[in-house]
XYZ file of C-alpha atoms in Angstrom:
414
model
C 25.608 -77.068 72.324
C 26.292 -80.058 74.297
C 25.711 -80.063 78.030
C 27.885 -81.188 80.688
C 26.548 -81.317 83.669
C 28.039 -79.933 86.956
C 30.227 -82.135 88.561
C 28.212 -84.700 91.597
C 28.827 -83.227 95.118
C 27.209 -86.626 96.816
C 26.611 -89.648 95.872
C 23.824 -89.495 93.712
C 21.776 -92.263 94.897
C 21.570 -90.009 98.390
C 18.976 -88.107 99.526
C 19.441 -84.484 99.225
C 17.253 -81.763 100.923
C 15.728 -80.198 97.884
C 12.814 -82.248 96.741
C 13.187 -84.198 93.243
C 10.030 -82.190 92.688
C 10.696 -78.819 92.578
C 11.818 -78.342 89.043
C 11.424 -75.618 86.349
C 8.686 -76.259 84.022
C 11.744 -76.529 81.229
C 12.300 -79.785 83.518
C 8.546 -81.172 83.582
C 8.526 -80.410 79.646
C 11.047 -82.454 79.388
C 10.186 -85.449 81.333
C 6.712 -85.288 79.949
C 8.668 -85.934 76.414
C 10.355 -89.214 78.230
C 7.197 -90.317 79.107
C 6.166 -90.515 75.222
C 9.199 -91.559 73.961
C 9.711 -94.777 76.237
C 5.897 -95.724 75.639
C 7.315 -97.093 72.137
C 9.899 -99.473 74.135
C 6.387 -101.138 75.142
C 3.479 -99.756 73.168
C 3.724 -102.581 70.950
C 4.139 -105.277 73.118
C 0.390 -105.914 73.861
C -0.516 -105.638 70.362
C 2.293 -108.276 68.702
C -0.304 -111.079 68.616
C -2.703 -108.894 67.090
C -0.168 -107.820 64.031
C 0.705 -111.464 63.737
C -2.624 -112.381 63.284
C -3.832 -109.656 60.804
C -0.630 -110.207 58.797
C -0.529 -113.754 58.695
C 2.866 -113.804 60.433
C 5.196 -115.874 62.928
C 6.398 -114.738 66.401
C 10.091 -114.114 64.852
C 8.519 -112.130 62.451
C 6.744 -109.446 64.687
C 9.711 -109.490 67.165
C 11.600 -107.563 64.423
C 9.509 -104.746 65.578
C 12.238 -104.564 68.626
C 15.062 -105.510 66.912
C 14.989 -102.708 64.317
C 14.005 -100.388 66.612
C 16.894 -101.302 69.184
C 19.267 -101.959 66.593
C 18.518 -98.283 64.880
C 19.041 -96.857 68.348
C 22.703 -99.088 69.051
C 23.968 -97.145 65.853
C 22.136 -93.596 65.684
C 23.629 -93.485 69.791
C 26.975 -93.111 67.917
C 26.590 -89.678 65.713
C 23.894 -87.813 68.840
C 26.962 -86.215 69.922
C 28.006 -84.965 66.691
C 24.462 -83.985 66.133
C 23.763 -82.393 69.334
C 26.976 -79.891 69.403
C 26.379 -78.619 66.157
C 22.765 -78.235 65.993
C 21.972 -77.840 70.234
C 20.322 -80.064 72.425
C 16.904 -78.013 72.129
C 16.938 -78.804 68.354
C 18.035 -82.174 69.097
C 15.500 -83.406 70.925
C 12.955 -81.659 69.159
C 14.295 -83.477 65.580
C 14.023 -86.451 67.989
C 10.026 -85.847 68.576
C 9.282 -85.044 65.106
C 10.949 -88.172 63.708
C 9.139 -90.085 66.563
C 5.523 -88.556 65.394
C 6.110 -89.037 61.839
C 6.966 -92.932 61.749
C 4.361 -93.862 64.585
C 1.620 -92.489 62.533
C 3.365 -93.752 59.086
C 3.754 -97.080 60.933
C -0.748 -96.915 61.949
C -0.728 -96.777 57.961
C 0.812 -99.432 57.062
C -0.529 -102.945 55.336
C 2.761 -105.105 56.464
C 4.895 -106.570 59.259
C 8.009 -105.742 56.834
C 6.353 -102.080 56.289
C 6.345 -101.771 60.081
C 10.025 -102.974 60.708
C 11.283 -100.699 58.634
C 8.867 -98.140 60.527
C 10.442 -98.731 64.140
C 13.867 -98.519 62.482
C 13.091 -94.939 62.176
C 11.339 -94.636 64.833
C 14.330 -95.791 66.744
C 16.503 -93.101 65.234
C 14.130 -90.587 66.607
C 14.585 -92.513 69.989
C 18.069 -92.539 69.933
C 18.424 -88.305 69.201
C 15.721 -87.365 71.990
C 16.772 -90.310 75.119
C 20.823 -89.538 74.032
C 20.367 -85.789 75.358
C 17.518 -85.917 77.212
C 19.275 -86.461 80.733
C 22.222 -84.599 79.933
C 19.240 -81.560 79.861
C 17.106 -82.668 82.278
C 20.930 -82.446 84.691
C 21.739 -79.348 82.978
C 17.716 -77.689 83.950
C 17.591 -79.316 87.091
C 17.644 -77.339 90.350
C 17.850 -80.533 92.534
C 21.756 -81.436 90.949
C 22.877 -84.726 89.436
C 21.636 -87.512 92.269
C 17.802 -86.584 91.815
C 17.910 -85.255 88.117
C 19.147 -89.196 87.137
C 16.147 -90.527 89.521
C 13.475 -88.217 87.496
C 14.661 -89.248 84.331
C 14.399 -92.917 85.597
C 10.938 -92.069 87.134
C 10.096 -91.049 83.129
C 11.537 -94.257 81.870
C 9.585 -96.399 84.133
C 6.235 -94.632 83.982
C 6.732 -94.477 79.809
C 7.630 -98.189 80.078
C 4.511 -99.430 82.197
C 2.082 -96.217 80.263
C 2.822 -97.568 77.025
C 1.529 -101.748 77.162
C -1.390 -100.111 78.706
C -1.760 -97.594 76.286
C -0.918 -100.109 73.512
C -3.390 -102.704 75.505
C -6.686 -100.123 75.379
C -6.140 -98.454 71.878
C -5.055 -102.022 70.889
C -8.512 -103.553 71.385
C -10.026 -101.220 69.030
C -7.176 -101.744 66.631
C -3.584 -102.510 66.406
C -3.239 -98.945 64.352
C -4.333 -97.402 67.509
C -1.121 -97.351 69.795
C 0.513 -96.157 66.879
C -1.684 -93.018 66.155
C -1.847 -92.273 69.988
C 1.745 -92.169 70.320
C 1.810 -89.427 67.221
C -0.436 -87.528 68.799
C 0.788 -87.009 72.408
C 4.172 -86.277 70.477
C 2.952 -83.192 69.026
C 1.718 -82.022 72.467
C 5.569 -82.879 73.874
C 6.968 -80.657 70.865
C 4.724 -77.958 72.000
C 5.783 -77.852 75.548
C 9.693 -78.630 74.779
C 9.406 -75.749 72.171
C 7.563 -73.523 74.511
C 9.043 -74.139 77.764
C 12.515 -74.826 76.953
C 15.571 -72.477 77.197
C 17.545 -71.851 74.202
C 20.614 -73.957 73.876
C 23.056 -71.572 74.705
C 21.056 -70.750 77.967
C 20.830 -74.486 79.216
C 24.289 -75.152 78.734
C 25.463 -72.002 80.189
C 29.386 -72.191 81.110
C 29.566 -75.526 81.298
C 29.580 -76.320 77.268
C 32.138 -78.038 76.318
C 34.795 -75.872 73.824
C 34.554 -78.100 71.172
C 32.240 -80.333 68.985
C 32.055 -83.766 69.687
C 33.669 -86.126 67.212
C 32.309 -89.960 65.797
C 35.125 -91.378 67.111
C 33.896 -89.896 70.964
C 32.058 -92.957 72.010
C 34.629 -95.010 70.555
C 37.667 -93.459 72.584
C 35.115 -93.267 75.599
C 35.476 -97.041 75.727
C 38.758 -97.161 76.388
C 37.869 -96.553 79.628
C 37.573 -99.776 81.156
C 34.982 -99.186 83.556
C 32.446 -97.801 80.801
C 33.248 -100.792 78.555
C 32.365 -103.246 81.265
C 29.122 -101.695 82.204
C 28.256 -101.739 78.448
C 29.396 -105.116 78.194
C 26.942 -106.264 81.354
C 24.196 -104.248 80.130
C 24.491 -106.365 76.500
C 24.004 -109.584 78.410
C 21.424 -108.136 80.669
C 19.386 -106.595 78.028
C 18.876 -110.482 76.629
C 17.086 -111.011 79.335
C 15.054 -108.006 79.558
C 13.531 -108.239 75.856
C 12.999 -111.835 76.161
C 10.951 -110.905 79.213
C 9.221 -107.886 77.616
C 8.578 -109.526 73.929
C 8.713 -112.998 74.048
C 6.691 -113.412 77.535
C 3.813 -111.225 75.609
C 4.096 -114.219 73.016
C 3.613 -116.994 75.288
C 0.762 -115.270 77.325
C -0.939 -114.510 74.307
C -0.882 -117.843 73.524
C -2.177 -119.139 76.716
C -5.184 -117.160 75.990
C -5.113 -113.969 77.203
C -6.141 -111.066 75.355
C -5.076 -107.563 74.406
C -6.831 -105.775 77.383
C -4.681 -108.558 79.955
C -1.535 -108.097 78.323
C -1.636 -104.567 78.509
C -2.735 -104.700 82.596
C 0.020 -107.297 83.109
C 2.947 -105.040 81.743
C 1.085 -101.731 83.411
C 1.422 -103.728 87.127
C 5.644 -104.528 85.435
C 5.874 -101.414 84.849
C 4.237 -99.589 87.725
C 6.814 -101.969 89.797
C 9.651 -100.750 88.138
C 9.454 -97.181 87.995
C 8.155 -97.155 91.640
C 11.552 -99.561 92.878
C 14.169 -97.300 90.552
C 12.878 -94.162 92.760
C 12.471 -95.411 96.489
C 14.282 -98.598 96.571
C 17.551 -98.278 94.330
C 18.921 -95.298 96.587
C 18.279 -97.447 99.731
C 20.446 -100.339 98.078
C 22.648 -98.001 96.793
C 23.507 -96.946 100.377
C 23.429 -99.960 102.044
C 25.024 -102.437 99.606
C 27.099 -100.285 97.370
C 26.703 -100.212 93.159
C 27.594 -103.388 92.318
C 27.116 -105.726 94.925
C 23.406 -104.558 94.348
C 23.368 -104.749 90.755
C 24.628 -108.384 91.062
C 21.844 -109.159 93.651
C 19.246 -107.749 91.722
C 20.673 -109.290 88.578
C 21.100 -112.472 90.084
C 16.951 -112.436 91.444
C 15.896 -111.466 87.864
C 17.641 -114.245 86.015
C 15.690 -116.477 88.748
C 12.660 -115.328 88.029
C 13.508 -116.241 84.019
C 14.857 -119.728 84.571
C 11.026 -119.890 86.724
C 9.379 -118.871 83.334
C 11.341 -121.579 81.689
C 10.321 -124.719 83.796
C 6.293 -123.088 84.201
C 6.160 -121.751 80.547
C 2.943 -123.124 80.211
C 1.085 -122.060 83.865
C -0.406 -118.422 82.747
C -0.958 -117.675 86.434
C 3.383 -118.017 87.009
C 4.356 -116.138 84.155
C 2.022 -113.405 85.121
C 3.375 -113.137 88.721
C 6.931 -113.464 86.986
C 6.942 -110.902 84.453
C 4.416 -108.431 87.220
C 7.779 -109.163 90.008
C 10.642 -109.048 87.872
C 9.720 -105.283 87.465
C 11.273 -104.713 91.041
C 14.728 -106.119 90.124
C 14.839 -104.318 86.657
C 13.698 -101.058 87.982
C 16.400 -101.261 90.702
C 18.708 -102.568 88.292
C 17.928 -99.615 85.821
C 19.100 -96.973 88.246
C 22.117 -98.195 89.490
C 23.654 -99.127 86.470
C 22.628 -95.489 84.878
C 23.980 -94.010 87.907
C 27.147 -95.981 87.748
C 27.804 -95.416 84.028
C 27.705 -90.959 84.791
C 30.496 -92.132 87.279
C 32.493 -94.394 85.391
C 34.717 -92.546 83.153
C 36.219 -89.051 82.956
C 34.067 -88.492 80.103
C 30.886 -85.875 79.245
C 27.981 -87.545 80.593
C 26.474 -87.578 76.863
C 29.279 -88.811 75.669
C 29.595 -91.922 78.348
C 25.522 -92.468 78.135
C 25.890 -92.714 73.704
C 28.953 -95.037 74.503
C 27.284 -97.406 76.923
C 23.544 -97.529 75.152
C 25.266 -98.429 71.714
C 26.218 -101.624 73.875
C 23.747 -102.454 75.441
C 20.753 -101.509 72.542
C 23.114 -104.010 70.531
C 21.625 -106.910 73.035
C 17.855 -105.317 72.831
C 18.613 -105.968 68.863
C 19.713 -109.215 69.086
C 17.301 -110.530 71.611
C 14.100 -110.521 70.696
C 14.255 -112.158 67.331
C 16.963 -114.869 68.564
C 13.806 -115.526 71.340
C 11.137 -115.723 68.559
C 14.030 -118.067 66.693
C 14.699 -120.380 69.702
C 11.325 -120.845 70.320
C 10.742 -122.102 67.016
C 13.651 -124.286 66.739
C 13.720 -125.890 70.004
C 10.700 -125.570 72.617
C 8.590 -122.617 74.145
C 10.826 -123.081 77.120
C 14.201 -122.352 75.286
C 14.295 -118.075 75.262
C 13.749 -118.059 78.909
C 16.262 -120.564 79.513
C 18.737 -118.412 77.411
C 17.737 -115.643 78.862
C 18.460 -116.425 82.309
C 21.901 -117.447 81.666
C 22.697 -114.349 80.014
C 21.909 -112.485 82.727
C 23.854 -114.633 85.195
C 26.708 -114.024 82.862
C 26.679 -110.314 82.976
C 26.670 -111.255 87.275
C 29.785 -113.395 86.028
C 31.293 -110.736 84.388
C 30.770 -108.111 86.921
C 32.285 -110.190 89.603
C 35.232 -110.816 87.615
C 35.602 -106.753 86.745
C 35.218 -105.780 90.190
C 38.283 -104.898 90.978
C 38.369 -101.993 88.197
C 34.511 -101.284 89.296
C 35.851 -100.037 92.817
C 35.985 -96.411 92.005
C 32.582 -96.136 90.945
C 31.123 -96.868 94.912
C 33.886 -94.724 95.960
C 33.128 -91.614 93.679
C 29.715 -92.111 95.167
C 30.805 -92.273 98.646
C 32.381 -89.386 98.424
């Protein structure tokens, strides 16, 4: 069955007196599958100039390998509910990690970028089935309640996000079938512990399953709501700039000469930035600023930090520090925002979180290979540029929303 999780006494960016840290091991099992499954957002990133290479192929070409796995993920977010509530979330995210295994090491076999594509596409749909009810459970399991459970998951996110370049960086150098292979394997070890250490459906959801199973049309009549659909809507333009940043800067430091091993360290320290900022700096924002005055700021310092990459595309040394710093802003960006979608409709939390990430994965589709396009038909300086003013557009947008964002800051508040 589905889980709903209980509803948020405090504003879940607060601290609370139990630590984040004392979980069940249903919890860590859990988290330790996150880890995995966000190493693919990543694992390739290092190794793109390596595929092009060995395949003979241009930077639009390899860039696919995000925008089939993204665009996989927009659609599969759509039928996770269905899926979930008939089969349970245990089985769920364990069909998740299988899928996940098998097309990673189908994907280390294969002789062609198009073989590959079509590889992440399913590997995406494995992404979409685990990450769609993964928080929901991780809520559900937790002891620590809604505010810390969302942190933890974004803890997973950010350490999978900044694990996997590195991963993808060292198995890289030996070959680009590596990362691919490694990510099979660890999955095998997360189906072990999830299968192992995991309640039964019925027992996670407990009393608060919802009566009935979820429809196709859920996420559909979720945004309706208009908070939701603006949240989705701002997360579409964000995510331009985000995969510009994590595909196309990989691209352009590649071709300013640094290697497999660099890229992988660069994205480790962006990584390590963001996870660290979506634990102990978000909340502190959160507090002092409110949801979306932060979310703007940080938005706002990110697309920056892109237009900076556009006018010093060719200084290695400035889109290092760049794409190392603009892991603060994303990481706190990445937490409020997930916090603020659980708050912004009257909606299951699965249902809102499918909703919003069929949004906003529609932007992670679209964005890399329009990047690898622009580059190509303009200058090298072009996707940044682009990128930047999407994101100030989803600050646009926000501002202009505000006024039906108010309840969000005042659900937390309360």
């Amino acid at each position: 069955m589905s889980i709903k999780a209980a509803t948020l006494p405090a504003s879940p960016l607060q601290p609370e007196t139990t630590s984040m840290f004392d979980q069940p091991k249903a919890v860590w099992a859990i988290v330790f599958a996150c880890i995995i499954a966000f190493m693919g957002l990543g694992l390739v990133d290092p190794i793109l100039p390596e595929i092009a290479k060995e395949f003979h192929a241009t930077a639009a070409d390899v860039t696919l390998l995000f925008t089939s796995y993204n665009a996989v993920m927009a659609i599969a977010m759509l039928i996770t509910g269905v899926i979930s509530t008939r089969i349970g979330v245990k089985k769920t995210l364990l069909t998740g990690i299988v899928i996940i295994a098998i097309f990673s090491a189908l994907g280390g076999m294969s002789d062609g970028v198009t073989a590959l594509v079509l590889l992440r596409a399913g590997w995406g749909l494995g992404n979409a089935l685990f990450v769609a009810t993964a928080l929901s459970a991780i809520v559900s399991l937790s002891r620590t309640g809604v505010a810390k459970s969302i942190i933890l998951f974004e803890v997973a996110v950010g350490l999978g996000i900044s694990v996997g370049p590195l991963l993808g960086g060292e198995l890289g150098s030996i070959s680009w079938r590596g990362p691919f292979y490694g990510v099979a394997s660890l999955m095998v070890v997360a189906f072990l512990l999830v299968t192992t250490l995991m309640p039964s459906a019925n027992k996670a959801a407990g009393k608060s399953a919802p009566k009935k199973k979820a429809s196709l049309l859920d996420p559909f009549r979720a945004l309706k709501h208009r908070a939701l659909r603006d949240f989705g809507i701002a997360a579409f333009l964000y995510n331009f700039g985000f995969f510009t940043l994590l595909v196309y800067a990989a691209l352009v430091l590649s071709h300013l000469g640094l290697d497999t091993h660099g890229l992988g360290y660069v994205f480790l320290g962006w990584g390590l930035l963001l996870a660290f900022t979506s634990v102990f700096m978000a909340p502190r924002l959160q507090k002092r600023s409110g949801t979306i005055k932060s979310m703007c700021i940080q938005l706002t310092l990110f697309a920056i930090t892109l237009l900076v990459m556009a006018n010093w595309t060719t200084d290695k040394n400035v889109i290092i520090w760049c794409v190392i710093i603009s892991g603060a802003f994303l990481g706190n960006n990445n937490t409020l925002i997930t916090t603020a979608v659980m708050n912004a409709a009257p909606v299951e939390r699965p249902t809102a979180s499918a909703a919003y990430s069929f949004l906003r994965f529609i932007g992670g589709a679209i964005a890399p290979y329009m990047a690898g396009k622009l580059a190509e038909w303009f200058n090298p300086h072009t996707p940044f540029v682009v990128g930047g003013v999407c994101v100030l557009l989803s600050v646009l947008f926000l501002l202009i929303e505000r006024k039906h964002l108010v309840h969000v800051d005042k659900a937390e508040a309360h």
